[in-house]
Amino acid sequence: MSAGNRTVLVILDGRKSAERRPADQTVFAALDHFSVAWEVLDGGDYMGAIPEFIAPRALYIIAHDGAAEWLKPEVAQQIADAVADGAGLVSFDRRPQEWPQALREMLPGEIGETRTGVLRFSAPSFISSGHEEGEELELGEEIAAVTLPGDGRWQPLVTDAEGRAVIASAAAGAGRVVAFGTGESIYREGVYGHVRGIDGLVWRAIVWAAAKPFPMRCVPPYVTARMDDCNGTYGAFAYVDVMNRFGIGPNLGLFIDEMGPSDWAAAKRLYDAGGADFSMHAFRDDFYMARPNYKPWAVSPDKPDLSDGGKQTLYEGLSMDHHTGADFSDEGIRRNFSRMDDAFAEHGITHSRVLNAHFGEVGWRAVPLFLERGVDMPCNNSALGQLYSNQPVWRPRPYGIRGLSGRHGLIIDRCPQHPRMTFVSISMSHVGKTHMRTDILSGRVPFLDESETPKLDEAAQAGTENIKLGLDALAYGLLFTHEERINAISPEDWETVVTGIVRGLDGWEWQGGLREDVGVICKRLFDSALVRANLTDGGLRCELVGDTYGPSPLTIWENEGDGCTRRVVDVEPINGYAELTV
């Protein structure tokens, strides 16, 4: 039997390893990240499958080039009949001429071939949502693609530079079909890749084509924020208020020794109101105080002058020597944790579950002490136990993205050396030439002469683009900067940036969230899975496994005209196994 009539069956051929292997990181990694219930039908498996395993399903995916050639005519007919009755088909196979007749007849009669290094978006649709008509993408290398005629039945979604459709959608009886004439190749790192603005084409194609209602355990469209190097600025964290107006609650990585009484009082106010969560970043790092070109917009009157006017600056971390990468001694680390505990406790604040270390540098001796305090979600785009430089190649889930500077992009994965630590991190370092692409104010405000004047429109645009990349990836959007750059502009300038970011999200579905809460939801989804889904007379029955230790979201998609809408329901804590009917 199948896992249910609201699950996905993925067709592949394990014997064609050269074609199948890239799909591991493009298609299969995406299905895990999108958290659909899916099973496979593998041409390399000699045991076969009974008809009840093939259908009914919500969706069929042909995962790679040549994946469907092996299908027996009766199996192909069963899939074609299921699609005609309301299931969906999404194909990444660029060799449809090899398909059995029943499947081949679902595509246009005239199919061409092209090579292209440019993709151009066609008229807006649900699947291409977030992209303007005529928007072009330049690929890292030219690809072979199948072209599909725009014959009235087929709607072009993406074309090549000559206007020939290479991704298109169509109705098929009561079902829906999406053909990626590009194959899965556009999601390979050297071609274009994941978390660069085109993931939405895949998950929206899946959602659009699948029979409804269709369940997913995906991350809701949260927008949140994180600020590093925090001491409150001249305004005692007043800059957080404008984000809170839009429901966005940042994680603030604190330099706790640099904070004055007004800063701590404001932190307590935000903590009690749920407007921010707070993490230990370091004790201090006031290097810029010694720079003659350091010109803050203002200075808080009760901010401690630790550097004696810039004469004695210091970086003082919690657990690791910033120059050698060696852990501090056990005694030194315990003493530092005691200092941290006392500061948080004195001001009535509990440390966030988010581990936000300066430079992401966390000594191994510190990990058990963080876990004792319930701090279990590192948010930096760096591995534990080493300096920020020379990051290891550890290919974290979901996609193992690594930027030109060696920093990783989206990470929702367990620490390989310490499974009680779960990384929940998003960075745009894989998109830009350096990791500073993530910081929306970097190079755009007069901090240490990075810019003569504030470039507010540029900063707002950068923030909007970063957030959209996260939402398009079915992850979460993050507004990020280092607080010393906020300290270099006026409150009005910062408000202009934030309101500009929000205005840039017009037309996008999103909801504000507290960074710690968003991390907890990501972890609960990562620690569980939707394994079966079946539409019955009594409703949509879902079976889930894992351990969540709290409520978690289940997204239900429905058709609405030619588009789709989502409904999110809460799942009670899962302790090993749970059933839910909605």
JSON list of N, CA, C and O in Angstrom, two decimals, residues 31-66:
[
{"chain": "A", "resi": 31, "resn": "LEU", "atom": "N", "xyz": [12.87, 18.00, -1.43]},
{"chain": "A", "resi": 31, "resn": "LEU", "atom": "CA", "xyz": [11.68, 17.34, -0.90]},
{"chain": "A", "resi": 31, "resn": "LEU", "atom": "C", "xyz": [11.77, 17.16, 0.61]},
{"chain": "A", "resi": 31, "resn": "LEU", "atom": "O", "xyz": [10.79, 17.33, 1.33]},
{"chain": "A", "resi": 32, "resn": "ASP", "atom": "N", "xyz": [12.96, 16.83, 1.10]},
{"chain": "A", "resi": 32, "resn": "ASP", "atom": "CA", "xyz": [13.13, 16.72, 2.56]},
{"chain": "A", "resi": 32, "resn": "ASP", "atom": "C", "xyz": [12.94, 18.08, 3.22]},
{"chain": "A", "resi": 32, "resn": "ASP", "atom": "O", "xyz": [12.31, 18.17, 4.28]},
{"chain": "A", "resi": 33, "resn": "HIS", "atom": "N", "xyz": [13.52, 19.12, 2.62]},
{"chain": "A", "resi": 33, "resn": "HIS", "atom": "CA", "xyz": [13.39, 20.45, 3.22]},
{"chain": "A", "resi": 33, "resn": "HIS", "atom": "C", "xyz": [11.95, 20.95, 3.17]},
{"chain": "A", "resi": 33, "resn": "HIS", "atom": "O", "xyz": [11.46, 21.54, 4.14]},
{"chain": "A", "resi": 34, "resn": "PHE", "atom": "N", "xyz": [11.25, 20.70, 2.06]},
{"chain": "A", "resi": 34, "resn": "PHE", "atom": "CA", "xyz": [9.85, 21.13, 1.96]},
{"chain": "A", "resi": 34, "resn": "PHE", "atom": "C", "xyz": [8.95, 20.32, 2.88]},
{"chain": "A", "resi": 34, "resn": "PHE", "atom": "O", "xyz": [7.83, 20.71, 3.17]},
{"chain": "A", "resi": 35, "resn": "SER", "atom": "N", "xyz": [9.43, 19.16, 3.30]},
{"chain": "A", "resi": 35, "resn": "SER", "atom": "CA", "xyz": [8.74, 18.30, 4.27]},
{"chain": "A", "resi": 35, "resn": "SER", "atom": "C", "xyz": [7.39, 17.82, 3.77]},
{"chain": "A", "resi": 35, "resn": "SER", "atom": "O", "xyz": [6.36, 17.97, 4.44]},
{"chain": "A", "resi": 36, "resn": "VAL", "atom": "N", "xyz": [7.41, 17.23, 2.57]},
{"chain": "A", "resi": 36, "resn": "VAL", "atom": "CA", "xyz": [6.24, 16.51, 2.09]},
{"chain": "A", "resi": 36, "resn": "VAL", "atom": "C", "xyz": [6.42, 15.04, 2.45]},
{"chain": "A", "resi": 36, "resn": "VAL", "atom": "O", "xyz": [7.52, 14.58, 2.73]},
{"chain": "A", "resi": 37, "resn": "ALA", "atom": "N", "xyz": [5.31, 14.31, 2.45]},
{"chain": "A", "resi": 37, "resn": "ALA", "atom": "CA", "xyz": [5.38, 12.86, 2.65]},
{"chain": "A", "resi": 37, "resn": "ALA", "atom": "C", "xyz": [5.63, 12.24, 1.28]},
{"chain": "A", "resi": 37, "resn": "ALA", "atom": "O", "xyz": [4.80, 12.35, 0.38]},
{"chain": "A", "resi": 38, "resn": "TRP", "atom": "N", "xyz": [6.80, 11.59, 1.11]},
{"chain": "A", "resi": 38, "resn": "TRP", "atom": "CA", "xyz": [7.14, 11.05, -0.21]},
{"chain": "A", "resi": 38, "resn": "TRP", "atom": "C", "xyz": [7.79, 9.69, -0.12]},
{"chain": "A", "resi": 38, "resn": "TRP", "atom": "O", "xyz": [8.46, 9.35, 0.84]},
{"chain": "A", "resi": 39, "resn": "GLU", "atom": "N", "xyz": [7.54, 8.91, -1.16]},
{"chain": "A", "resi": 39, "resn": "GLU", "atom": "CA", "xyz": [8.15, 7.59, -1.33]},
{"chain": "A", "resi": 39, "resn": "GLU", "atom": "C", "xyz": [8.69, 7.51, -2.76]},
{"chain": "A", "resi": 39, "resn": "GLU", "atom": "O", "xyz": [8.43, 8.40, -3.58]},
{"chain": "A", "resi": 40, "resn": "VAL", "atom": "N", "xyz": [9.46, 6.46, -3.06]},
{"chain": "A", "resi": 40, "resn": "VAL", "atom": "CA", "xyz": [10.07, 6.35, -4.38]},
{"chain": "A", "resi": 40, "resn": "VAL", "atom": "C", "xyz": [9.63, 5.08, -5.09]},
{"chain": "A", "resi": 40, "resn": "VAL", "atom": "O", "xyz": [9.30, 4.07, -4.46]},
{"chain": "A", "resi": 41, "resn": "LEU", "atom": "N", "xyz": [9.65, 5.18, -6.42]},
{"chain": "A", "resi": 41, "resn": "LEU", "atom": "CA", "xyz": [9.48, 4.04, -7.30]},
{"chain": "A", "resi": 41, "resn": "LEU", "atom": "C", "xyz": [10.76, 3.98, -8.13]},
{"chain": "A", "resi": 41, "resn": "LEU", "atom": "O", "xyz": [10.98, 4.83, -9.00]},
{"chain": "A", "resi": 42, "resn": "ASP", "atom": "N", "xyz": [11.62, 3.00, -7.85]},
{"chain": "A", "resi": 42, "resn": "ASP", "atom": "CA", "xyz": [12.97, 2.95, -8.39]},
{"chain": "A", "resi": 42, "resn": "ASP", "atom": "C", "xyz": [13.10, 1.83, -9.42]},
{"chain": "A", "resi": 42, "resn": "ASP", "atom": "O", "xyz": [12.89, 0.65, -9.11]},
{"chain": "A", "resi": 43, "resn": "GLY", "atom": "N", "xyz": [13.48, 2.22, -10.64]},
{"chain": "A", "resi": 43, "resn": "GLY", "atom": "CA", "xyz": [13.68, 1.22, -11.69]},
{"chain": "A", "resi": 43, "resn": "GLY", "atom": "C", "xyz": [14.79, 0.25, -11.39]},
{"chain": "A", "resi": 43, "resn": "GLY", "atom": "O", "xyz": [14.84, -0.84, -11.98]},
{"chain": "A", "resi": 44, "resn": "GLY", "atom": "N", "xyz": [15.67, 0.59, -10.48]},
{"chain": "A", "resi": 44, "resn": "GLY", "atom": "CA", "xyz": [16.76, -0.31, -10.12]},
{"chain": "A", "resi": 44, "resn": "GLY", "atom": "C", "xyz": [16.40, -1.33, -9.07]},
{"chain": "A", "resi": 44, "resn": "GLY", "atom": "O", "xyz": [17.19, -2.22, -8.75]},
{"chain": "A", "resi": 45, "resn": "ASP", "atom": "N", "xyz": [15.20, -1.21, -8.50]},
{"chain": "A", "resi": 45, "resn": "ASP", "atom": "CA", "xyz": [14.77, -2.14, -7.45]},
{"chain": "A", "resi": 45, "resn": "ASP", "atom": "C", "xyz": [14.07, -3.33, -8.10]},
{"chain": "A", "resi": 45, "resn": "ASP", "atom": "O", "xyz": [12.98, -3.19, -8.67]},
{"chain": "A", "resi": 46, "resn": "TYR", "atom": "N", "xyz": [14.67, -4.51, -7.98]},
{"chain": "A", "resi": 46, "resn": "TYR", "atom": "CA", "xyz": [14.15, -5.69, -8.68]},
{"chain": "A", "resi": 46, "resn": "TYR", "atom": "C", "xyz": [12.88, -6.24, -8.05]},
{"chain": "A", "resi": 46, "resn": "TYR", "atom": "O", "xyz": [12.21, -7.11, -8.63]},
{"chain": "A", "resi": 47, "resn": "MET", "atom": "N", "xyz": [12.47, -5.75, -6.87]},
{"chain": "A", "resi": 47, "resn": "MET", "atom": "CA", "xyz": [11.31, -6.30, -6.19]},
{"chain": "A", "resi": 47, "resn": "MET", "atom": "C", "xyz": [9.99, -5.73, -6.71]},
{"chain": "A", "resi": 47, "resn": "MET", "atom": "O", "xyz": [8.93, -6.29, -6.46]},
{"chain": "A", "resi": 48, "resn": "GLY", "atom": "N", "xyz": [10.05, -4.60, -7.42]},
{"chain": "A", "resi": 48, "resn": "GLY", "atom": "CA", "xyz": [8.85, -4.05, -8.02]},
{"chain": "A", "resi": 48, "resn": "GLY", "atom": "C", "xyz": [7.89, -3.45, -7.01]},
{"chain": "A", "resi": 48, "resn": "GLY", "atom": "O", "xyz": [8.25, -3.18, -5.86]},
{"chain": "A", "resi": 49, "resn": "ALA", "atom": "N", "xyz": [6.64, -3.26, -7.42]},
{"chain": "A", "resi": 49, "resn": "ALA", "atom": "CA", "xyz": [5.64, -2.65, -6.55]},
{"chain": "A", "resi": 49, "resn": "ALA", "atom": "C", "xyz": [4.25, -3.08, -6.99]},
{"chain": "A", "resi": 49, "resn": "ALA", "atom": "O", "xyz": [3.99, -3.27, -8.19]},
{"chain": "A", "resi": 50, "resn": "ILE", "atom": "N", "xyz": [3.35, -3.24, -6.05]},
{"chain": "A", "resi": 50, "resn": "ILE", "atom": "CA", "xyz": [1.98, -3.60, -6.37]},
{"chain": "A", "resi": 50, "resn": "ILE", "atom": "C", "xyz": [1.22, -2.36, -6.85]},
{"chain": "A", "resi": 50, "resn": "ILE", "atom": "O", "xyz": [1.62, -1.23, -6.56]},
{"chain": "A", "resi": 51, "resn": "PRO", "atom": "N", "xyz": [0.13, -2.53, -7.59]},
{"chain": "A", "resi": 51, "resn": "PRO", "atom": "CA", "xyz": [-0.63, -1.37, -8.10]},
{"chain": "A", "resi": 51, "resn": "PRO", "atom": "C", "xyz": [-1.08, -0.42, -7.00]},
{"chain": "A", "resi": 51, "resn": "PRO", "atom": "O", "xyz": [-1.13, 0.80, -7.21]},
{"chain": "A", "resi": 52, "resn": "GLU", "atom": "N", "xyz": [-1.40, -0.94, -5.83]},
{"chain": "A", "resi": 52, "resn": "GLU", "atom": "CA", "xyz": [-1.87, -0.09, -4.74]},
{"chain": "A", "resi": 52, "resn": "GLU", "atom": "C", "xyz": [-0.77, 0.83, -4.20]},
{"chain": "A", "resi": 52, "resn": "GLU", "atom": "O", "xyz": [-1.07, 1.79, -3.49]},
{"chain": "A", "resi": 53, "resn": "PHE", "atom": "N", "xyz": [0.50, 0.49, -4.52]},
{"chain": "A", "resi": 53, "resn": "PHE", "atom": "CA", "xyz": [1.59, 1.37, -4.13]},
{"chain": "A", "resi": 53, "resn": "PHE", "atom": "C", "xyz": [1.69, 2.55, -5.10]},
{"chain": "A", "resi": 53, "resn": "PHE", "atom": "O", "xyz": [2.08, 3.65, -4.72]},
{"chain": "A", "resi": 54, "resn": "ILE", "atom": "N", "xyz": [1.33, 2.34, -6.35]},
{"chain": "A", "resi": 54, "resn": "ILE", "atom": "CA", "xyz": [1.45, 3.37, -7.38]},
{"chain": "A", "resi": 54, "resn": "ILE", "atom": "C", "xyz": [0.39, 4.45, -7.20]},
{"chain": "A", "resi": 54, "resn": "ILE", "atom": "O", "xyz": [0.66, 5.64, -7.31]},
{"chain": "A", "resi": 55, "resn": "ALA", "atom": "N", "xyz": [-0.83, 4.03, -6.94]},
{"chain": "A", "resi": 55, "resn": "ALA", "atom": "CA", "xyz": [-1.95, 4.97, -6.85]},
{"chain": "A", "resi": 55, "resn": "ALA", "atom": "C", "xyz": [-2.95, 4.47, -5.83]},
{"chain": "A", "resi": 55, "resn": "ALA", "atom": "O", "xyz": [-3.01, 3.27, -5.55]},
{"chain": "A", "resi": 56, "resn": "PRO", "atom": "N", "xyz": [-3.71, 5.39, -5.27]},
{"chain": "A", "resi": 56, "resn": "PRO", "atom": "CA", "xyz": [-3.76, 6.83, -5.56]},
{"chain": "A", "resi": 56, "resn": "PRO", "atom": "C", "xyz": [-2.67, 7.62, -4.83]},
{"chain": "A", "resi": 56, "resn": "PRO", "atom": "O", "xyz": [-2.22, 7.23, -3.76]},
{"chain": "A", "resi": 57, "resn": "ARG", "atom": "N", "xyz": [-2.27, 8.73, -5.45]},
{"chain": "A", "resi": 57, "resn": "ARG", "atom": "CA", "xyz": [-1.31, 9.67, -4.88]},
{"chain": "A", "resi": 57, "resn": "ARG", "atom": "C", "xyz": [-1.78, 11.09, -5.17]},
{"chain": "A", "resi": 57, "resn": "ARG", "atom": "O", "xyz": [-2.62, 11.32, -6.04]},
{"chain": "A", "resi": 58, "resn": "ALA", "atom": "N", "xyz": [-1.19, 12.03, -4.45]},
{"chain": "A", "resi": 58, "resn": "ALA", "atom": "CA", "xyz": [-1.48, 13.44, -4.73]},
{"chain": "A", "resi": 58, "resn": "ALA", "atom": "C", "xyz": [-0.64, 13.95, -5.88]},
{"chain": "A", "resi": 58, "resn": "ALA", "atom": "O", "xyz": [-1.07, 14.82, -6.65]},
{"chain": "A", "resi": 59, "resn": "LEU", "atom": "N", "xyz": [0.58, 13.39, -6.03]},
{"chain": "A", "resi": 59, "resn": "LEU", "atom": "CA", "xyz": [1.53, 13.95, -6.98]},
{"chain": "A", "resi": 59, "resn": "LEU", "atom": "C", "xyz": [2.56, 12.89, -7.36]},
{"chain": "A", "resi": 59, "resn": "LEU", "atom": "O", "xyz": [2.97, 12.07, -6.53]},
{"chain": "A", "resi": 60, "resn": "TYR", "atom": "N", "xyz": [3.00, 12.96, -8.63]},
{"chain": "A", "resi": 60, "resn": "TYR", "atom": "CA", "xyz": [4.11, 12.16, -9.12]},
{"chain": "A", "resi": 60, "resn": "TYR", "atom": "C", "xyz": [5.22, 13.10, -9.57]},
{"chain": "A", "resi": 60, "resn": "TYR", "atom": "O", "xyz": [4.96, 14.12, -10.22]},
{"chain": "A", "resi": 61, "resn": "ILE", "atom": "N", "xyz": [6.45, 12.76, -9.21]},
{"chain": "A", "resi": 61, "resn": "ILE", "atom": "CA", "xyz": [7.61, 13.55, -9.63]},
{"chain": "A", "resi": 61, "resn": "ILE", "atom": "C", "xyz": [8.56, 12.63, -10.38]},
{"chain": "A", "resi": 61, "resn": "ILE", "atom": "O", "xyz": [8.94, 11.57, -9.87]},
{"chain": "A", "resi": 62, "resn": "ILE", "atom": "N", "xyz": [8.93, 13.01, -11.59]},
{"chain": "A", "resi": 62, "resn": "ILE", "atom": "CA", "xyz": [9.95, 12.31, -12.35]},
{"chain": "A", "resi": 62, "resn": "ILE", "atom": "C", "xyz": [11.25, 13.06, -12.09]},
{"chain": "A", "resi": 62, "resn": "ILE", "atom": "O", "xyz": [11.41, 14.21, -12.52]},
{"chain": "A", "resi": 63, "resn": "ALA", "atom": "N", "xyz": [12.19, 12.45, -11.37]},
{"chain": "A", "resi": 63, "resn": "ALA", "atom": "CA", "xyz": [13.21, 13.19, -10.64]},
{"chain": "A", "resi": 63, "resn": "ALA", "atom": "C", "xyz": [14.44, 13.59, -11.45]},
{"chain": "A", "resi": 63, "resn": "ALA", "atom": "O", "xyz": [15.14, 14.53, -11.07]},
{"chain": "A", "resi": 64, "resn": "HIS", "atom": "N", "xyz": [14.73, 12.89, -12.55]},
{"chain": "A", "resi": 64, "resn": "HIS", "atom": "CA", "xyz": [15.99, 13.20, -13.24]},
{"chain": "A", "resi": 64, "resn": "HIS", "atom": "C", "xyz": [15.91, 12.72, -14.68]},
{"chain": "A", "resi": 64, "resn": "HIS", "atom": "O", "xyz": [14.96, 12.02, -15.09]},
{"chain": "A", "resi": 65, "resn": "ASP", "atom": "N", "xyz": [16.88, 13.07, -15.47]},
{"chain": "A", "resi": 65, "resn": "ASP", "atom": "CA", "xyz": [16.93, 12.65, -16.86]},
{"chain": "A", "resi": 65, "resn": "ASP", "atom": "C", "xyz": [16.92, 11.13, -16.97]},
{"chain": "A", "resi": 65, "resn": "ASP", "atom": "O", "xyz": [17.68, 10.44, -16.27]},
{"chain": "A", "resi": 66, "resn": "GLY", "atom": "N", "xyz": [16.03, 10.61, -17.82]},
{"chain": "A", "resi": 66, "resn": "GLY", "atom": "CA", "xyz": [15.95, 9.17, -18.03]},
{"chain": "A", "resi": 66, "resn": "GLY", "atom": "C", "xyz": [15.25, 8.40, -16.95]},
{"chain": "A", "resi": 66, "resn": "GLY", "atom": "O", "xyz": [15.23, 7.17, -16.98]}
]
